[in-house]
Amino acid sequence: MAQREDHITEQIATEGFIPPVEEPIDRDYVYIAEKIADRRVRFHPAEDRYEHRGEEDVITMARLHVYWHVVEELDSWPQIARHLRNTDGVVDALGLDSPRSRETIRLSWKQQFAHAHERLRRMAEHVRDKIGWGRNGVLMAMGVDDGSQSFPEFTAEGVREAAKDRAYDRIRPILTDIVDFDRADNVSVPTEDLTDYAGWLARRREMYPESMDSYVAEIDALEDEPFDPETYRRAVRNKERERVVVDGEVHWVKPRASVDDTAPNPDVYDSWDALAADGVDWSIDLLDDPGGTDDWHSTTEEGIERFVAELTEDGVIDGPVPVCIDGSIRSWHKHPRGSDDRPDGVYRESHFDTNYGWKDLSANAIIDGQSVVLANVSSVPGDKFFQAVKYLIDRVTDLVDVKCFFADAEFSNVDICRYIHYIGEDYIMRKSHREPVKRLFETFSGTADWGKNYEMNSKRKGMTHKTTLFAVEKRDQTGVKQGEKRHDDHEQTGFDDFDFGQAEGQLTWSDLAPDDDVEYVAFITNKEIDNAGIHPELTPENRRNETTVWSLAEQYRRRWSIETTFRQIKHQFLPRMRSRDLGTRRFVWMLAILLYNAWATINLFVQSWAAQTFDEDDTDPPVRGKVMLEEIANTDYG
């Protein structure tokens, strides 16, 4: 890249003035790196606590950490790694052999300098004060572009608050843009008024018709009801359905996949059978392109895609991610007049007091410990299970690079496993203990074993699939087998209880338990397995080996967080409602998913941008759901 000095010399000679600086160039960053390298960084090799990826020189890595503290724009590990790759001269100026990856930089900060964070921040402040003069490009690179010498503070709380503000700025447009009521028939009510009311309802988590009085009371600018609540409900329904009269009663329907496109489709029907004969199908068109229909399903897809794009653009998603697939079902609300008629779009579920439930299937990515919804299908009777799951798989693979699919036993079907394997992806799924599995258990030994070429067979579908079935000891509490209780005589087994001084090295867990005392839990996978491995209670280091039985079981256990996601959506973001209308139900579920994804995205951004302020033991999210909803409440939806 041509350097600024060359342009300045040429323009002074020809035009007689120095052009204004619009942004820093590579030479400005190299200048900062050289000034840091010129200073003596006081660290003793004995302070080096780095345990990963070979040996990183403590002095050189200290320079790197000081450097990214000085440069304003470097506030996440992916950004630092990209900056080293793309900025000519900085790597050499700092004394690095090559650019470092984001994981190497992160681990260095967390481990190599675990007890020296404040020392490095003070070094950065001192360096920045010393070079806080001269060329405007250098000042701009350090966050000063107005000619002043004031620099942003390095306090952990200040960094986090700045990251939260930026994160809210990124997600607000998605939430405010995605809820679109333009298809409402009642055009006299502006779309922004309906959106404002939707946001208010979502924050209060209610969808009751009497809420309009509370809405007027809480909004200072309103003197009376802006519209009847039914106007809002009609706008919601119209997005998903059309108005028809069945046996004299008004219903809202939307043919998603017409059985006969040439059917007359009248507005009035004598019965539901006549309506069905006209081609009405409540299900989502699973063969349609994502986003290709104007309903709440495609609106959800659009919102999810925008959140994923934000995370990808910022490098939070920068590689393969594990994906979990699962289903959720919610009890329906009986008709206020006491009618027990089966509503549209529900399944019979005897474990609910209402006997019916609304069902959804979702696929979530696990990103830096946070679950993010990638795809959702609001399933209704008539949907084909395989087509619905295939839709989720296809949608996910369009959005991200999948590391592995994880699912419960409900999804370990021949056609689903065959399809995942066919498209070149990996899977790990629980497997129910039917007779073929129990027979294979009889050949297993120890607390972890596997059998290759296990054949799954579906006579009804006329297909088979060869896979690997593996099993590990089923355990409840740590050190306590299923069915037993912890007491004084049954403490957790530790290293001191075993002789690790034998000539052949470590014992495996299978050496320690009798074969007839093992209750297995089964899994299937298309991943390669080399050996049984070592129980994770004995050595956590074994988890790095991804080709052992215990490692695959641990991957499943650690990655399975989608059920927690469903609980958060239901109990923290899902508005309460009594509506039996499918379009309205899909709307509130969509709203809950997008609010949850907004919360997850904000936390991922804050964790990334302010990573240096968090400890490895921090488990609480930087932003709580309730706090996010209150912050979003300050948004001007109009």
mmCIF file of C-alpha atoms in Angstrom, residues 10-261:
data_model
loop_
_atom_site.group_PDB
_atom_site.id
_atom_site.type_symbol
_atom_site.label_atom_id
_atom_site.label_comp_id
_atom_site.label_asym_id
_atom_site.label_seq_id
_atom_site.Cartn_x
_atom_site.Cartn_y
_atom_site.Cartn_z
ATOM 1 C CA GLU A 10 3.105 14.965 -4.204
ATOM 2 C CA GLN A 11 0.128 17.115 -3.235
ATOM 3 C CA ILE A 12 2.249 19.769 -1.510
ATOM 4 C CA ALA A 13 4.309 20.049 -4.678
ATOM 5 C CA THR A 14 1.318 20.305 -6.978
ATOM 6 C CA GLU A 15 -1.447 21.861 -4.909
ATOM 7 C CA GLY A 16 0.346 23.533 -1.998
ATOM 8 C CA PHE A 17 -1.667 21.989 0.875
ATOM 9 C CA ILE A 18 -1.781 18.888 3.070
ATOM 10 C CA PRO A 19 -4.943 16.837 2.571
ATOM 11 C CA PRO A 20 -7.097 16.038 5.609
ATOM 12 C CA VAL A 21 -6.770 12.593 7.202
ATOM 13 C CA GLU A 22 -9.903 10.521 6.753
ATOM 14 C CA GLU A 23 -8.717 7.257 8.325
ATOM 15 C CA PRO A 24 -5.493 5.674 9.618
ATOM 16 C CA ILE A 25 -3.272 3.795 7.177
ATOM 17 C CA ASP A 26 -0.981 0.836 7.768
ATOM 18 C CA ARG A 27 2.006 3.060 8.524
ATOM 19 C CA ASP A 28 0.148 4.694 11.434
ATOM 20 C CA TYR A 29 -0.445 1.312 13.059
ATOM 21 C CA VAL A 30 3.160 0.263 12.429
ATOM 22 C CA TYR A 31 4.296 3.494 14.111
ATOM 23 C CA ILE A 32 2.312 2.590 17.230
ATOM 24 C CA ALA A 33 3.678 -0.967 17.213
ATOM 25 C CA GLU A 34 7.256 0.317 16.865
ATOM 26 C CA LYS A 35 6.834 2.686 19.815
ATOM 27 C CA ILE A 36 5.539 -0.197 21.949
ATOM 28 C CA ALA A 37 8.435 -2.440 20.862
ATOM 29 C CA ASP A 38 10.928 0.324 21.703
ATOM 30 C CA ARG A 39 9.745 0.397 25.303
ATOM 31 C CA ARG A 40 10.973 -2.164 27.766
ATOM 32 C CA VAL A 41 8.210 -4.551 28.728
ATOM 33 C CA ARG A 42 9.000 -5.991 32.131
ATOM 34 C CA PHE A 43 7.923 -9.618 32.335
ATOM 35 C CA HIS A 44 9.889 -12.587 33.640
ATOM 36 C CA PRO A 45 9.544 -15.959 31.895
ATOM 37 C CA ALA A 46 8.532 -17.458 35.248
ATOM 38 C CA GLU A 47 5.326 -15.444 35.044
ATOM 39 C CA ASP A 48 4.335 -17.227 31.850
ATOM 40 C CA ARG A 49 1.255 -19.380 32.596
ATOM 41 C CA TYR A 50 0.421 -20.275 28.988
ATOM 42 C CA GLU A 51 -0.511 -23.956 28.525
ATOM 43 C CA HIS A 52 -1.792 -24.210 24.942
ATOM 44 C CA ARG A 53 -0.615 -24.287 21.325
ATOM 45 C CA GLY A 54 3.092 -24.456 21.926
ATOM 46 C CA GLU A 55 5.132 -21.748 23.579
ATOM 47 C CA GLU A 56 4.322 -18.083 22.979
ATOM 48 C CA ASP A 57 7.106 -15.702 23.942
ATOM 49 C CA VAL A 58 5.921 -13.787 26.989
ATOM 50 C CA ILE A 59 7.568 -10.457 26.012
ATOM 51 C CA THR A 60 6.267 -10.527 22.444
ATOM 52 C CA MET A 61 2.741 -11.466 23.506
ATOM 53 C CA ALA A 62 2.814 -8.723 26.152
ATOM 54 C CA ARG A 63 3.583 -6.222 23.363
ATOM 55 C CA LEU A 64 0.616 -7.543 21.404
ATOM 56 C CA HIS A 65 -1.747 -7.098 24.357
ATOM 57 C CA VAL A 66 -0.481 -3.561 24.962
ATOM 58 C CA TYR A 67 -0.910 -2.829 21.251
ATOM 59 C CA TRP A 68 -4.566 -3.845 21.039
ATOM 60 C CA HIS A 69 -5.289 -1.845 24.168
ATOM 61 C CA VAL A 70 -3.799 1.239 22.533
ATOM 62 C CA VAL A 71 -5.586 0.861 19.180
ATOM 63 C CA GLU A 72 -9.215 1.877 19.605
ATOM 64 C CA GLU A 73 -10.952 -0.376 17.078
ATOM 65 C CA LEU A 74 -9.553 -3.650 18.422
ATOM 66 C CA ASP A 75 -12.131 -4.755 20.971
ATOM 67 C CA SER A 76 -12.697 -8.432 20.163
ATOM 68 C CA TRP A 77 -10.456 -11.426 19.564
ATOM 69 C CA PRO A 78 -11.592 -11.894 15.915
ATOM 70 C CA GLN A 79 -10.918 -8.213 15.186
ATOM 71 C CA ILE A 80 -7.402 -8.433 16.613
ATOM 72 C CA ALA A 81 -6.635 -11.566 14.597
ATOM 73 C CA ARG A 82 -7.960 -9.985 11.367
ATOM 74 C CA HIS A 83 -6.017 -6.792 12.054
ATOM 75 C CA LEU A 84 -2.742 -8.727 12.360
ATOM 76 C CA ARG A 85 -3.452 -10.559 9.101
ATOM 77 C CA ASN A 86 -4.504 -7.507 7.116
ATOM 78 C CA THR A 87 -2.266 -4.686 8.378
ATOM 79 C CA ASP A 88 1.154 -4.787 6.731
ATOM 80 C CA GLY A 89 4.125 -4.394 9.031
ATOM 81 C CA VAL A 90 2.461 -4.668 12.461
ATOM 82 C CA VAL A 91 3.388 -8.344 13.009
ATOM 83 C CA ASP A 92 7.064 -7.631 12.298
ATOM 84 C CA ALA A 93 7.078 -4.413 14.332
ATOM 85 C CA LEU A 94 5.794 -6.256 17.404
ATOM 86 C CA GLY A 95 8.349 -9.044 16.965
ATOM 87 C CA LEU A 96 5.837 -11.783 16.173
ATOM 88 C CA ASP A 97 6.850 -14.631 13.886
ATOM 89 C CA SER A 98 3.418 -14.638 12.232
ATOM 90 C CA PRO A 99 -0.146 -13.405 12.856
ATOM 91 C CA ARG A 100 -1.813 -15.065 15.814
ATOM 92 C CA SER A 101 -5.272 -16.637 15.767
ATOM 93 C CA ARG A 102 -8.107 -15.296 17.896
ATOM 94 C CA GLU A 103 -7.992 -18.415 20.100
ATOM 95 C CA THR A 104 -4.256 -18.050 20.715
ATOM 96 C CA ILE A 105 -4.705 -14.378 21.657
ATOM 97 C CA ARG A 106 -7.671 -15.191 23.896
ATOM 98 C CA LEU A 107 -5.887 -17.998 25.735
ATOM 99 C CA SER A 108 -2.759 -15.880 26.101
ATOM 100 C CA TRP A 109 -4.778 -13.092 27.713
ATOM 101 C CA LYS A 110 -6.723 -15.477 29.944
ATOM 102 C CA GLN A 111 -3.834 -17.715 30.991
ATOM 103 C CA GLN A 112 -0.432 -16.350 30.081
ATOM 104 C CA PHE A 113 -1.250 -12.981 31.678
ATOM 105 C CA ALA A 114 -4.051 -14.042 34.029
ATOM 106 C CA HIS A 115 -2.581 -12.024 36.921
ATOM 107 C CA ALA A 116 -1.186 -9.150 34.883
ATOM 108 C CA HIS A 117 -4.189 -7.539 33.221
ATOM 109 C CA GLU A 118 -3.932 -4.308 35.183
ATOM 110 C CA ARG A 119 -0.195 -4.091 34.560
ATOM 111 C CA LEU A 120 -0.775 -4.372 30.813
ATOM 112 C CA ARG A 121 -3.535 -1.748 30.912
ATOM 113 C CA ARG A 122 -1.266 0.661 32.768
ATOM 114 C CA MET A 123 1.486 0.035 30.214
ATOM 115 C CA ALA A 124 -0.959 0.786 27.424
ATOM 116 C CA GLU A 125 -2.068 4.024 29.058
ATOM 117 C CA HIS A 126 1.546 5.114 29.536
ATOM 118 C CA VAL A 127 2.466 4.264 25.931
ATOM 119 C CA ARG A 128 -0.596 6.018 24.591
ATOM 120 C CA ASP A 129 0.151 9.169 26.561
ATOM 121 C CA LYS A 130 3.723 9.193 25.232
ATOM 122 C CA ILE A 131 2.737 8.853 21.567
ATOM 123 C CA GLY A 132 -0.478 10.897 21.795
ATOM 124 C CA TRP A 133 0.809 13.643 19.551
ATOM 125 C CA GLY A 134 1.961 14.175 15.980
ATOM 126 C CA ARG A 135 0.368 12.684 12.881
ATOM 127 C CA ASN A 136 -3.428 12.767 12.813
ATOM 128 C CA GLY A 137 -3.612 9.204 11.528
ATOM 129 C CA VAL A 138 -1.859 7.931 14.629
ATOM 130 C CA LEU A 139 -4.210 9.890 16.879
ATOM 131 C CA MET A 140 -7.201 8.600 14.983
ATOM 132 C CA ALA A 141 -5.986 5.000 15.351
ATOM 133 C CA MET A 142 -5.873 5.566 19.119
ATOM 134 C CA GLY A 143 -9.391 6.976 19.218
ATOM 135 C CA VAL A 144 -8.650 10.697 19.022
ATOM 136 C CA ASP A 145 -10.004 12.387 15.900
ATOM 137 C CA ASP A 146 -10.968 15.846 17.157
ATOM 138 C CA GLY A 147 -7.540 17.266 17.937
ATOM 139 C CA SER A 148 -7.919 16.740 21.696
ATOM 140 C CA GLN A 149 -5.696 14.585 23.858
ATOM 141 C CA SER A 150 -8.496 12.842 25.767
ATOM 142 C CA PHE A 151 -8.471 9.077 25.537
ATOM 143 C CA PRO A 152 -11.186 6.573 26.468
ATOM 144 C CA GLU A 153 -10.848 4.953 29.877
ATOM 145 C CA PHE A 154 -9.614 1.387 30.250
ATOM 146 C CA THR A 155 -11.894 0.489 33.166
ATOM 147 C CA ALA A 156 -13.640 -2.861 32.841
ATOM 148 C CA GLU A 157 -17.060 -1.344 33.517
ATOM 149 C CA GLY A 158 -16.484 1.397 30.945
ATOM 150 C CA VAL A 159 -15.511 -1.146 28.301
ATOM 151 C CA ARG A 160 -18.586 -3.268 29.046
ATOM 152 C CA GLU A 161 -21.014 -0.362 28.993
ATOM 153 C CA ALA A 162 -19.612 0.857 25.678
ATOM 154 C CA ALA A 163 -19.978 -2.662 24.275
ATOM 155 C CA LYS A 164 -23.596 -2.864 25.482
ATOM 156 C CA ASP A 165 -24.462 0.476 23.858
ATOM 157 C CA ARG A 166 -22.984 -0.666 20.546
ATOM 158 C CA ALA A 167 -24.803 -4.009 20.777
ATOM 159 C CA TYR A 168 -28.181 -2.340 21.347
ATOM 160 C CA ASP A 169 -27.547 -0.085 18.362
ATOM 161 C CA ARG A 170 -26.954 -3.170 16.215
ATOM 162 C CA ILE A 171 -30.052 -5.138 17.213
ATOM 163 C CA ARG A 172 -32.671 -2.378 17.520
ATOM 164 C CA PRO A 173 -33.134 -1.939 13.728
ATOM 165 C CA ILE A 174 -33.757 -5.672 13.327
ATOM 166 C CA LEU A 175 -36.503 -5.751 15.939
ATOM 167 C CA THR A 176 -38.151 -2.556 14.752
ATOM 168 C CA ASP A 177 -38.000 -3.426 11.041
ATOM 169 C CA ILE A 178 -39.047 -7.043 11.133
ATOM 170 C CA VAL A 179 -42.590 -6.739 12.526
ATOM 171 C CA ASP A 180 -44.559 -5.566 9.498
ATOM 172 C CA PHE A 181 -48.347 -5.187 9.469
ATOM 173 C CA ASP A 182 -48.669 -3.770 5.958
ATOM 174 C CA ARG A 183 -51.098 -6.525 4.952
ATOM 175 C CA ALA A 184 -53.729 -5.342 7.404
ATOM 176 C CA ASP A 185 -57.047 -4.469 5.731
ATOM 177 C CA ASN A 186 -57.678 -1.576 8.117
ATOM 178 C CA VAL A 187 -55.289 0.875 6.450
ATOM 179 C CA SER A 188 -56.661 3.747 8.538
ATOM 180 C CA VAL A 189 -54.416 2.612 11.417
ATOM 181 C CA PRO A 190 -50.751 3.396 10.663
ATOM 182 C CA THR A 191 -48.367 0.445 10.683
ATOM 183 C CA GLU A 192 -46.060 2.168 13.166
ATOM 184 C CA ASP A 193 -48.916 2.421 15.696
ATOM 185 C CA LEU A 194 -49.539 -1.311 15.462
ATOM 186 C CA THR A 195 -45.804 -1.987 15.800
ATOM 187 C CA ASP A 196 -45.570 0.253 18.840
ATOM 188 C CA TYR A 197 -48.445 -1.614 20.460
ATOM 189 C CA ALA A 198 -46.820 -4.975 19.584
ATOM 190 C CA GLY A 199 -43.603 -3.885 21.268
ATOM 191 C CA TRP A 200 -45.497 -2.768 24.360
ATOM 192 C CA LEU A 201 -47.360 -6.093 24.559
ATOM 193 C CA ALA A 202 -44.129 -8.063 24.151
ATOM 194 C CA ARG A 203 -42.482 -6.178 26.987
ATOM 195 C CA ARG A 204 -45.472 -6.845 29.269
ATOM 196 C CA ARG A 205 -45.682 -10.456 28.006
ATOM 197 C CA GLU A 206 -49.453 -10.357 27.597
ATOM 198 C CA MET A 207 -51.923 -10.398 24.715
ATOM 199 C CA TYR A 208 -55.203 -9.826 26.576
ATOM 200 C CA PRO A 209 -57.892 -7.556 25.057
ATOM 201 C CA GLU A 210 -58.260 -5.576 28.283
ATOM 202 C CA SER A 211 -54.625 -4.443 27.934
ATOM 203 C CA MET A 212 -55.601 -1.379 25.855
ATOM 204 C CA ASP A 213 -56.621 0.521 29.017
ATOM 205 C CA SER A 214 -53.200 -0.164 30.548
ATOM 206 C CA TYR A 215 -51.524 0.810 27.285
ATOM 207 C CA VAL A 216 -53.231 4.203 27.262
ATOM 208 C CA ALA A 217 -52.427 4.741 30.951
ATOM 209 C CA GLU A 218 -48.705 3.998 30.480
ATOM 210 C CA ILE A 219 -48.192 6.012 27.277
ATOM 211 C CA ASP A 220 -48.205 9.673 28.263
ATOM 212 C CA ALA A 221 -48.857 10.869 24.715
ATOM 213 C CA LEU A 222 -52.195 9.018 24.485
ATOM 214 C CA GLU A 223 -55.418 10.559 25.771
ATOM 215 C CA ASP A 224 -57.728 7.743 24.701
ATOM 216 C CA GLU A 225 -57.651 4.368 22.958
ATOM 217 C CA PRO A 226 -55.924 4.738 19.560
ATOM 218 C CA PHE A 227 -57.775 1.718 18.142
ATOM 219 C CA ASP A 228 -59.805 -1.252 19.268
ATOM 220 C CA PRO A 229 -57.706 -4.278 20.319
ATOM 221 C CA GLU A 230 -59.482 -6.321 17.670
ATOM 222 C CA THR A 231 -57.918 -4.033 15.062
ATOM 223 C CA TYR A 232 -54.520 -5.196 16.226
ATOM 224 C CA ARG A 233 -55.587 -8.830 16.322
ATOM 225 C CA ARG A 234 -57.004 -8.570 12.828
ATOM 226 C CA ALA A 235 -53.685 -7.178 11.608
ATOM 227 C CA VAL A 236 -51.920 -10.133 13.168
ATOM 228 C CA ARG A 237 -54.343 -12.645 11.650
ATOM 229 C CA ASN A 238 -54.271 -11.079 8.212
ATOM 230 C CA LYS A 239 -50.554 -11.646 8.001
ATOM 231 C CA GLU A 240 -51.128 -15.374 8.212
ATOM 232 C CA ARG A 241 -54.703 -16.043 7.081
ATOM 233 C CA GLU A 242 -57.734 -15.025 5.089
ATOM 234 C CA ARG A 243 -61.301 -14.522 6.285
ATOM 235 C CA VAL A 244 -63.797 -17.297 5.535
ATOM 236 C CA VAL A 245 -67.176 -18.279 6.929
ATOM 237 C CA VAL A 246 -67.615 -21.930 7.933
ATOM 238 C CA ASP A 247 -71.088 -23.109 8.960
ATOM 239 C CA GLY A 248 -72.138 -19.539 9.627
ATOM 240 C CA GLU A 249 -69.106 -18.620 11.806
ATOM 241 C CA VAL A 250 -66.220 -16.352 10.780
ATOM 242 C CA HIS A 251 -62.773 -17.988 10.722
ATOM 243 C CA TRP A 252 -59.385 -16.813 9.480
ATOM 244 C CA VAL A 253 -57.536 -19.234 7.224
ATOM 245 C CA LYS A 254 -54.605 -19.099 4.834
ATOM 246 C CA PRO A 255 -54.017 -21.934 2.355
ATOM 247 C CA ARG A 256 -50.290 -22.567 2.679
ATOM 248 C CA ALA A 257 -50.015 -25.400 0.153
ATOM 249 C CA SER A 258 -53.101 -25.780 -2.002
ATOM 250 C CA VAL A 259 -54.095 -29.333 -2.843
ATOM 251 C CA ASP A 260 -55.729 -28.094 -6.022
ATOM 252 C CA ASP A 261 -54.660 -24.691 -7.311
#
